[in-house]
Amino acid sequence: MRNCYINGIATLSAQPTTDPDHFLEEIIEHTTPIFKAYDPDYKSYIKPAAMRRMSKAVKMGVTTAKMALEMASLDMPDAIITGTGMGCKQDSEKFLEKILNDDEQFLTPTLFIQSTHNTVGGQIALTLGCKGYNVTYVQEAVSFEVAVMDAQLMLSETPEKQILVGGIDEIPKNSTLLHQLDGQLKTEEHINVVQLLDSTTQGTVASEGATCIVLSAEKTPNSIASIKAVEIISSASSSTIQEKINAFLIAEGMTPSDIDAVILGNNGDSNYDYYYHDIQQALFQHTEQLCYKHLTGDYLVASSVGFWLSSKILQKQQVPPVTKVNAVTASQYKNILLYNQYQGKNHSIVLMQHVHA
Amino acid sequence: MATLPEELKTKIIEQLHLEDIEVAEIGDDDPLFGDGLGLDSIDALELIVLLEKEYGIKLKDPKEGKLIFESVNVMAAYIEKNRSK
């Protein structure tokens, strides 16, 4: 698939990642297993009349879309492609609660209209007045990566286009509580999330966020990093993943030693973090290893934070110390590999590269 | 006790999520749509549901809404005349 360039990127997460002047120098230390995204001043990006009906996911998506477009110096993308694991579940839950509470009467349209998975993509298009291609992918923990792959395909056919790709997920109250019951989330009332990666209990911590990137086939003056290759694997054992990563690197003419830093999706789940631990020891023992979910929590498009982290590292040539999980430090950052999975499924492998001036 | 127009303003703000607007900012005769509060067609549907749920008024013809929702005072007068709860 075609190499593409990131010309603008914005991430809204449980850390103040939307502030362009900060790169995780100061962090918020969360202490509960479910924590919300850090709210920027949404009113700077969305008109109050439009915002009054927007759920958190829509506000996060529209805001990061505008931030990424501004960074890319682009007013109007040619296409909008979004990925979401859960969609606008907050409004879905409110709509269902109203059905129950009002005995299936007095149903209003707003919650229903705003409860579909493609609401965010639609609202971004409405806000911008974009009438181009608009598709939303719902593919669990690889939703964002699938959206990126669709953009790569489009750019290989129409290289003149600039595409806005987004990944958005919000915390739905009831579904998140169900995930605590089925073991996906930790049940401790208080938890030091910064220490998440040392956890020995099952489940992870839940949060929410949005990432938007502007992609093009050709390098522009605003390009900060490139996405060289993306691969997704539905289900695989740890040993198969190691083979897949090796094969992925060979296909790009590389070996693990060519990777300057590896960004991993460790989420403190004692049942599944062995996928990461195995490759940390077997493939990347002598490579700088970085993690981020002990800062931003996990959600189905949390891997998009890895794209943001990688882009910033490649652009700034510096790593936030709070993300480092081993003692290795690269001398420079040219090639960064991202690997993520959720509960042993939906694995993604991504290679990102430095853009030469 | 709040008058019906005041009560209506509170309910409109709540139902339509007009978070940045205070009751005092809505004039009794201000147009609700267009140049006034700037409500739209989705809000009209929300107001139809509000009439039914809060005052037991079921609009048979949604086009009636255009006249009824002209302003808070017009709405209040219609409710006084037709309410069943």
Short mmCIF file of C-alpha atoms in Angstrom, two decimals:
data_model
loop_
_atom_site.label_atom_id
_atom_site.label_comp_id
_atom_site.label_asym_id
_atom_site.label_seq_id
_atom_site.Cartn_x
_atom_site.Cartn_y
_atom_site.Cartn_z
CA MET A 1 0.00 0.00 0.00
CA ARG A 2 1.11 3.54 -0.63
CA ASN A 3 3.35 5.47 1.72
CA CYS A 4 1.51 8.60 2.89
CA TYR A 5 2.38 11.76 4.75
CA ILE A 6 0.87 13.20 7.91
CA ASN A 7 0.40 16.93 7.40
CA GLY A 8 -1.62 17.62 10.50
CA ILE A 9 -2.48 15.63 13.63
CA ALA A 10 -4.42 16.33 16.80
CA THR A 11 -5.18 14.06 19.71
CA LEU A 12 -7.64 14.70 22.48
CA SER A 13 -7.14 12.31 25.39
CA ALA A 14 -7.13 12.06 29.17
CA GLN A 15 -3.94 14.14 29.09
CA PRO A 16 -3.66 17.74 27.80
CA THR A 17 -2.45 16.47 24.43
CA THR A 18 -4.29 19.13 22.45
CA ASP A 19 -1.90 21.80 23.74
CA PRO A 20 0.72 22.24 20.99
CA ASP A 21 3.22 23.72 23.46
CA HIS A 22 3.26 20.64 25.68
CA PHE A 23 4.49 17.13 24.96
CA LEU A 24 3.57 15.19 28.09
CA GLU A 25 6.00 17.19 30.25
CA GLU A 26 3.27 17.48 32.86
CA ILE A 27 0.71 14.74 33.21
CA ILE A 28 -2.59 14.21 34.98
CA GLU A 29 -2.33 11.26 37.39
CA HIS A 30 -5.65 9.44 37.19
CA THR A 31 -6.77 7.37 40.17
CA THR A 32 -9.88 5.52 39.02
CA PRO A 33 -10.32 2.67 36.51
CA ILE A 34 -12.64 4.82 34.34
CA PHE A 35 -11.62 8.38 33.56
CA LYS A 36 -12.75 11.00 31.06
CA ALA A 37 -10.85 12.87 28.38
CA TYR A 38 -9.40 16.27 29.17
CA ASP A 39 -11.80 18.89 27.78
CA PRO A 40 -10.27 21.71 25.75
CA ASP A 41 -12.23 24.91 25.11
CA TYR A 42 -14.70 23.38 22.64
CA LYS A 43 -16.32 26.78 22.09
CA SER A 44 -13.19 27.93 20.26
CA TYR A 45 -13.91 25.33 17.59
CA ILE A 46 -17.68 24.74 17.58
CA LYS A 47 -20.51 27.28 17.46
CA PRO A 48 -22.72 27.10 20.59
CA ALA A 49 -25.85 26.55 18.47
CA ALA A 50 -24.26 23.48 16.86
CA MET A 51 -22.63 22.23 20.05
CA ARG A 52 -25.81 22.04 22.13
CA ARG A 53 -26.83 18.72 20.60
CA MET A 54 -23.36 17.20 20.40
CA SER A 55 -22.31 14.32 22.59
CA LYS A 56 -18.74 14.07 23.86
CA ALA A 57 -17.65 11.94 20.89
CA VAL A 58 -18.93 14.49 18.39
CA LYS A 59 -17.35 17.42 20.22
CA MET A 60 -14.02 15.59 20.44
CA GLY A 61 -14.15 14.55 16.79
CA VAL A 62 -15.08 17.96 15.38
CA THR A 63 -12.52 19.73 17.56
CA THR A 64 -9.59 17.45 16.65
CA ALA A 65 -10.63 17.56 12.98
CA LYS A 66 -10.42 21.37 13.00
CA MET A 67 -7.11 21.31 14.88
CA ALA A 68 -5.56 18.82 12.42
CA LEU A 69 -6.82 20.77 9.39
CA GLU A 70 -5.44 23.99 10.84
CA MET A 71 -2.05 22.35 11.36
CA ALA A 72 -2.12 21.08 7.77
CA SER A 73 -3.12 24.56 6.50
CA LEU A 74 -6.09 22.93 4.81
CA ASP A 75 -9.61 24.36 4.77
CA MET A 76 -11.42 21.50 3.10
CA PRO A 77 -10.40 17.81 2.91
CA ASP A 78 -11.35 15.76 -0.15
CA ALA A 79 -12.62 12.92 2.02
CA ILE A 80 -13.46 12.20 5.65
CA ILE A 81 -12.81 8.68 6.92
CA THR A 82 -13.49 7.86 10.55
CA GLY A 83 -13.01 4.82 12.73
CA THR A 84 -14.84 4.09 15.97
CA GLY A 85 -15.23 1.01 18.11
CA MET A 86 -18.38 2.03 19.95
CA GLY A 87 -19.74 5.01 18.03
CA CYS A 88 -21.97 7.51 19.79
CA LYS A 89 -22.94 5.10 22.53
CA GLN A 90 -23.73 7.83 25.09
CA ASP A 91 -26.71 9.04 23.07
CA SER A 92 -27.70 5.44 22.26
CA GLU A 93 -27.85 4.70 25.98
CA LYS A 94 -29.80 7.90 26.73
CA PHE A 95 -32.29 7.06 23.98
CA LEU A 96 -32.82 3.55 25.37
CA GLU A 97 -33.20 4.96 28.90
CA LYS A 98 -35.88 7.36 27.65
CA ILE A 99 -37.75 4.48 26.00
CA LEU A 100 -37.79 2.68 29.34
CA ASN A 101 -38.50 5.69 31.56
CA ASP A 102 -41.29 7.14 29.37
CA ASP A 103 -42.93 3.79 28.64
CA GLU A 104 -42.01 3.91 24.95
CA GLN A 105 -43.71 7.31 24.48
CA PHE A 106 -42.58 10.91 23.96
CA LEU A 107 -39.45 9.90 22.05
CA THR A 108 -37.55 12.87 20.66
CA PRO A 109 -35.51 12.77 17.48
CA THR A 110 -32.21 14.29 18.60
CA LEU A 111 -30.81 11.36 20.59
CA PHE A 112 -31.84 8.91 17.88
CA ILE A 113 -30.31 10.97 15.09
CA GLN A 114 -27.08 11.40 17.05
CA SER A 115 -26.71 7.78 18.17
CA THR A 116 -25.31 6.14 15.06
CA HIS A 117 -21.66 5.21 14.56
CA ASN A 118 -21.22 7.58 11.63
CA THR A 119 -22.56 10.61 13.52
CA VAL A 120 -19.06 12.00 14.13
CA GLY A 121 -18.00 11.71 10.49
CA GLY A 122 -21.30 13.30 9.45
CA GLN A 123 -21.01 16.16 11.94
CA ILE A 124 -17.43 16.90 10.86
CA ALA A 125 -18.67 17.07 7.26
CA LEU A 126 -21.61 19.31 8.20
CA THR A 127 -19.37 21.64 10.20
CA LEU A 128 -16.88 21.95 7.34
CA GLY A 129 -19.44 21.83 4.52
CA CYS A 130 -17.54 18.86 3.06
CA LYS A 131 -19.55 16.93 0.47
CA GLY A 132 -16.79 14.44 -0.37
CA TYR A 133 -16.41 10.72 0.37
CA ASN A 134 -17.46 10.05 3.96
CA VAL A 135 -17.15 6.59 5.45
CA THR A 136 -16.98 5.25 9.00
CA TYR A 137 -15.32 1.96 9.92
CA VAL A 138 -16.38 0.01 12.99
CA GLN A 139 -13.75 -2.64 13.47
CA GLU A 140 -13.20 -2.90 17.25
CA ALA A 141 -9.58 -2.15 18.23
CA VAL A 142 -8.37 -1.69 14.64
CA SER A 143 -11.09 0.80 13.63
CA PHE A 144 -8.61 3.65 13.31
CA GLU A 145 -6.07 1.54 11.39
CA VAL A 146 -8.75 0.40 8.93
CA ALA A 147 -9.68 4.05 8.33
CA VAL A 148 -5.99 4.80 7.65
CA MET A 149 -5.78 1.84 5.24
CA ASP A 150 -8.82 3.09 3.34
CA ALA A 151 -7.15 6.49 3.04
CA GLN A 152 -3.96 4.83 1.76
CA LEU A 153 -5.99 2.99 -0.87
CA MET A 154 -7.70 6.19 -1.94
CA LEU A 155 -4.37 8.03 -2.14
CA SER A 156 -2.87 5.27 -4.28
CA GLU A 157 -5.67 5.85 -6.82
CA THR A 158 -6.03 9.61 -6.47
CA PRO A 159 -2.70 10.96 -5.16
CA GLU A 160 -3.79 14.58 -5.48
CA LYS A 161 -6.26 14.26 -2.61
CA GLN A 162 -5.85 15.27 1.02
CA ILE A 163 -7.83 13.08 3.39
CA LEU A 164 -8.98 13.65 6.95
CA VAL A 165 -8.83 10.44 9.00
CA GLY A 166 -10.28 10.27 12.49
CA GLY A 167 -10.56 7.83 15.36
CA ILE A 168 -13.13 8.58 18.05
CA ASP A 169 -14.55 6.79 21.07
CA GLU A 170 -16.34 8.09 24.17
CA ILE A 171 -17.10 6.48 27.52
CA PRO A 172 -20.64 5.08 27.50
CA LYS A 173 -21.73 4.80 31.14
CA ASN A 174 -23.67 1.54 31.07
CA SER A 175 -21.55 -0.35 28.54
CA THR A 176 -18.41 0.55 30.48
CA LEU A 177 -19.94 -0.81 33.69
CA LEU A 178 -20.76 -4.03 31.81
CA HIS A 179 -17.09 -4.23 30.78
CA GLN A 180 -16.18 -4.15 34.46
CA LEU A 181 -18.50 -7.09 35.08
CA ASP A 182 -17.08 -9.18 32.24
CA GLY A 183 -13.47 -8.62 33.30
CA GLN A 184 -12.37 -6.25 30.52
CA LEU A 185 -11.87 -3.46 33.05
CA LYS A 186 -10.26 -3.41 36.47
CA THR A 187 -12.68 -3.25 39.38
CA GLU A 188 -10.53 -1.55 42.03
CA GLU A 189 -12.14 1.70 43.20
CA HIS A 190 -8.80 3.46 43.41
CA ILE A 191 -5.84 2.75 41.19
CA ASN A 192 -2.67 4.64 40.43
CA VAL A 193 -3.02 4.61 36.65
CA VAL A 194 0.56 5.80 36.07
CA GLN A 195 1.65 2.45 37.59
CA LEU A 196 -0.75 0.56 35.28
CA LEU A 197 1.96 -1.25 33.36
CA ASP A 198 3.12 -3.02 36.55
CA SER A 199 -0.40 -4.30 37.32
CA THR A 200 -0.80 -8.00 38.09
CA THR A 201 -4.61 -8.06 37.94
CA GLN A 202 -6.88 -8.74 34.99
CA GLY A 203 -8.55 -6.01 32.95
CA THR A 204 -7.44 -2.53 31.97
CA VAL A 205 -8.59 1.06 32.59
CA ALA A 206 -11.11 2.80 30.35
CA SER A 207 -10.99 6.25 28.93
CA GLU A 208 -11.96 8.07 25.75
CA GLY A 209 -10.51 10.32 23.10
CA ALA A 210 -10.23 11.38 19.49
CA THR A 211 -7.39 11.65 17.00
CA CYS A 212 -7.59 13.26 13.58
CA ILE A 213 -4.86 13.27 10.95
CA VAL A 214 -4.60 14.84 7.52
CA LEU A 215 -2.96 12.53 4.98
CA SER A 216 -1.58 13.15 1.51
CA ALA A 217 0.32 11.02 -1.00
CA GLU A 218 3.01 13.65 -1.58
CA LYS A 219 5.15 15.41 0.97
CA THR A 220 4.05 18.98 1.75
CA PRO A 221 5.78 21.75 3.74
CA ASN A 222 3.55 20.74 6.65
CA SER A 223 4.45 17.04 6.61
CA ILE A 224 5.68 15.90 10.03
CA ALA A 225 5.91 12.12 9.56
CA SER A 226 5.02 9.40 7.11
CA ILE A 227 3.05 6.19 7.45
CA LYS A 228 5.07 3.61 5.56
CA ALA A 229 2.98 0.50 6.14
CA VAL A 230 -0.01 -0.74 8.14
CA GLU A 231 -1.04 -4.33 8.76
CA ILE A 232 -3.91 -5.72 10.79
CA ILE A 233 -4.35 -9.27 12.06
CA SER A 234 -7.66 -10.44 13.44
CA SER A 235 -6.51 -13.16 15.79
CA ALA A 236 -3.11 -14.71 16.44
CA SER A 237 -0.92 -16.29 19.12
CA SER A 238 2.02 -14.43 20.59
CA SER A 239 4.52 -16.49 18.58
CA THR A 240 2.56 -15.83 15.38
CA ILE A 241 2.64 -12.10 16.11
CA GLN A 242 6.42 -12.24 16.43
CA GLU A 243 6.59 -13.99 13.05
CA LYS A 244 4.20 -11.43 11.55
CA ILE A 245 6.27 -8.50 12.83
CA ASN A 246 9.44 -10.05 11.42
CA ALA A 247 7.73 -10.66 8.06
CA PHE A 248 6.28 -7.12 8.13
CA LEU A 249 9.76 -5.66 8.65
CA ILE A 250 11.36 -7.89 5.98
CA ALA A 251 8.70 -6.70 3.50
CA GLU A 252 9.90 -3.17 4.25
CA GLY A 253 13.54 -4.20 3.85
CA MET A 254 14.21 -4.02 7.58
CA THR A 255 15.03 -6.03 10.67
CA PRO A 256 14.17 -5.21 14.32
CA SER A 257 17.57 -3.54 14.70
CA ASP A 258 16.53 -0.90 12.13
CA ILE A 259 13.74 0.26 14.41
CA ASP A 260 14.73 3.23 16.58
CA ALA A 261 11.77 3.00 18.93
CA VAL A 262 8.80 0.69 19.36
CA ILE A 263 5.51 2.09 20.68
CA LEU A 264 3.42 -0.55 22.41
CA GLY A 265 -0.17 -0.70 23.61
CA ASN A 266 0.49 -2.38 26.99
CA ASN A 267 -2.62 -1.77 29.06
CA GLY A 268 -1.91 -3.55 32.36
CA ASP A 269 -4.20 -6.51 31.66
CA SER A 270 -2.41 -9.49 33.20
CA ASN A 271 -4.30 -11.84 30.85
CA TYR A 272 -3.05 -10.30 27.60
CA ASP A 273 0.01 -8.08 28.16
CA TYR A 274 2.22 -11.11 27.48
CA TYR A 275 1.76 -10.34 23.78
CA TYR A 276 3.74 -7.16 24.39
CA HIS A 277 6.17 -8.63 26.93
CA ASP A 278 7.10 -11.42 24.52
CA ILE A 279 8.04 -9.08 21.67
CA GLN A 280 9.71 -6.64 24.07
CA GLN A 281 12.05 -9.47 25.11
CA ALA A 282 12.33 -11.47 21.88
CA LEU A 283 12.46 -8.78 19.18
CA PHE A 284 13.10 -5.39 20.73
CA GLN A 285 15.28 -6.02 23.77
CA HIS A 286 17.90 -3.59 22.46
CA THR A 287 15.36 -1.07 21.09
CA GLU A 288 13.87 1.91 22.91
CA GLN A 289 10.41 0.86 24.16
CA LEU A 290 7.60 3.33 24.77
CA CYS A 291 4.05 3.02 26.13
CA TYR A 292 1.15 5.47 26.55
CA LYS A 293 -1.94 3.73 27.95
CA HIS A 294 -0.76 4.33 31.55
CA LEU A 295 -1.36 8.00 30.68
CA THR A 296 -4.38 7.98 28.38
CA GLY A 297 -6.18 4.74 29.34
CA ASP A 298 -7.52 2.24 26.85
CA TYR A 299 -10.41 2.48 24.40
CA LEU A 300 -11.03 0.97 21.01
CA VAL A 301 -9.21 3.70 19.08
CA ALA A 302 -6.53 4.28 21.75
CA SER A 303 -3.93 3.04 19.27
CA SER A 304 -4.39 6.38 17.47
CA VAL A 305 -2.58 7.98 20.43
CA GLY A 306 0.41 5.88 19.35
CA PHE A 307 0.24 7.54 15.91
CA TRP A 308 0.24 10.94 17.60
CA LEU A 309 3.12 10.02 19.93
CA SER A 310 5.14 8.64 17.03
CA SER A 311 4.49 11.71 14.84
CA LYS A 312 5.59 14.09 17.58
CA ILE A 313 8.73 12.06 18.33
CA LEU A 314 9.67 11.94 14.64
CA GLN A 315 9.04 15.66 14.31
CA LYS A 316 10.68 16.85 17.54
CA GLN A 317 13.33 14.10 17.75
CA GLN A 318 12.64 13.78 21.46
CA VAL A 319 10.78 11.34 23.66
CA PRO A 320 8.66 12.24 26.71
CA PRO A 321 10.44 10.48 29.61
CA VAL A 322 7.11 9.40 31.09
CA THR A 323 6.55 7.09 28.07
CA LYS A 324 9.86 5.20 28.38
CA VAL A 325 9.68 1.65 29.72
CA ASN A 326 13.27 0.46 29.27
CA ALA A 327 16.74 1.94 29.62
CA VAL A 328 17.58 2.05 25.90
CA THR A 329 17.69 5.49 24.26
CA ALA A 330 17.94 5.86 20.51
CA SER A 331 20.47 8.31 19.08
CA GLN A 332 17.92 9.49 16.52
CA TYR A 333 14.36 8.67 15.50
CA LYS A 334 13.94 7.67 11.87
CA ASN A 335 11.86 4.49 12.04
CA ILE A 336 9.20 3.85 14.68
CA LEU A 337 7.17 0.66 14.88
CA LEU A 338 3.74 0.64 16.54
CA TYR A 339 2.12 -2.54 17.81
CA ASN A 340 -1.26 -2.80 19.51
CA GLN A 341 -3.82 -5.48 20.34
CA TYR A 342 -6.89 -5.80 22.56
CA GLN A 343 -7.62 -9.03 24.44
CA GLY A 344 -5.46 -11.04 22.05
CA LYS A 345 -7.47 -9.88 19.02
CA ASN A 346 -7.33 -7.09 16.48
CA HIS A 347 -3.58 -6.69 16.29
CA SER A 348 -2.10 -3.78 14.36
CA ILE A 349 1.45 -3.24 13.18
CA VAL A 350 2.39 0.17 11.80
CA LEU A 351 5.68 1.56 10.51
CA MET A 352 6.15 5.31 10.66
CA GLN A 353 9.13 7.25 9.38
CA HIS A 354 10.85 10.57 9.81
CA VAL A 355 10.26 13.09 7.01
CA HIS A 356 13.48 14.67 5.80
CA ALA A 357 13.41 18.44 5.42
CA MET B 1 -44.79 30.34 41.65
CA ALA B 2 -43.47 30.77 38.09
CA THR B 3 -45.88 32.03 35.47
CA LEU B 4 -46.58 29.78 32.48
CA PRO B 5 -44.31 31.79 30.12
CA GLU B 6 -41.44 31.55 32.65
CA GLU B 7 -42.09 27.84 33.16
CA LEU B 8 -42.10 27.36 29.39
CA LYS B 9 -38.79 29.16 28.97
CA THR B 10 -37.17 26.90 31.57
CA LYS B 11 -38.54 23.78 29.86
CA ILE B 12 -37.46 24.99 26.41
CA ILE B 13 -33.92 25.66 27.64
CA GLU B 14 -33.79 22.22 29.25
CA GLN B 15 -35.36 20.27 26.38
CA LEU B 16 -33.34 21.95 23.64
CA HIS B 17 -30.04 22.02 25.58
CA LEU B 18 -29.75 25.81 25.28
CA GLU B 19 -26.98 25.76 27.86
CA ASP B 20 -25.71 29.26 27.23
CA ILE B 21 -29.09 30.96 27.44
CA GLU B 22 -30.76 32.25 30.64
CA VAL B 23 -34.53 32.50 31.15
CA ALA B 24 -34.23 36.31 31.33
CA GLU B 25 -32.64 36.42 27.88
CA ILE B 26 -35.75 35.05 26.16
CA GLY B 27 -38.33 37.77 25.59
CA ASP B 28 -41.99 36.78 25.86
CA ASP B 29 -42.63 37.95 22.29
CA ASP B 30 -39.26 37.09 20.75
CA PRO B 31 -39.52 34.80 17.71
CA LEU B 32 -38.38 31.28 18.65
CA PHE B 33 -37.30 30.44 15.11
CA GLY B 34 -35.32 32.45 12.56
CA ASP B 35 -33.88 35.68 13.95
CA GLY B 36 -34.93 35.05 17.55
CA LEU B 37 -33.64 32.00 19.37
CA GLY B 38 -32.58 30.52 16.03
CA LEU B 39 -34.30 27.19 16.56
CA ASP B 40 -34.51 24.69 13.67
CA SER B 41 -36.77 21.90 12.43
CA ILE B 42 -35.38 19.32 14.87
CA ASP B 43 -36.20 21.72 17.70
CA ALA B 44 -39.76 21.98 16.35
CA LEU B 45 -40.11 18.21 16.74
CA GLU B 46 -38.70 18.44 20.26
CA LEU B 47 -41.28 21.15 21.12
CA ILE B 48 -44.13 19.00 19.76
CA VAL B 49 -43.04 16.21 22.13
CA LEU B 50 -42.73 18.74 24.99
CA LEU B 51 -46.35 19.86 24.48
CA GLU B 52 -47.59 16.28 24.59
CA LYS B 53 -45.47 15.12 27.51
CA GLU B 54 -45.86 18.15 29.79
CA TYR B 55 -49.30 19.47 28.90
CA GLY B 56 -51.14 16.57 27.27
CA ILE B 57 -51.51 18.42 23.96
CA LYS B 58 -51.14 16.25 20.88
CA LEU B 59 -50.72 18.20 17.67
CA LYS B 60 -52.59 16.41 14.90
CA ASP B 61 -51.03 18.49 12.16
CA PRO B 62 -47.31 19.29 12.61
CA LYS B 63 -47.83 22.34 10.37
CA GLU B 64 -49.80 23.88 13.26
CA GLY B 65 -46.46 24.20 15.04
CA LYS B 66 -45.44 27.04 12.77
CA LEU B 67 -48.14 29.23 14.32
CA ILE B 68 -48.06 27.84 17.86
CA PHE B 69 -44.29 28.16 18.24
CA GLU B 70 -44.13 31.75 17.08
CA SER B 71 -43.14 33.03 20.53
CA VAL B 72 -43.31 32.04 24.21
CA ASN B 73 -46.46 34.14 24.70
CA VAL B 74 -48.24 32.53 21.73
CA MET B 75 -47.23 29.08 22.97
CA ALA B 76 -48.44 29.86 26.51
CA ALA B 77 -51.80 31.08 25.22
CA TYR B 78 -52.24 27.90 23.15
CA ILE B 79 -51.33 25.72 26.15
CA GLU B 80 -53.80 27.55 28.47
CA LYS B 81 -56.57 26.93 25.95
CA ASN B 82 -55.83 23.29 25.12
CA ARG B 83 -53.98 21.67 28.04
CA SER B 84 -55.30 18.45 29.55
CA LYS B 85 -52.76 18.30 32.37
#
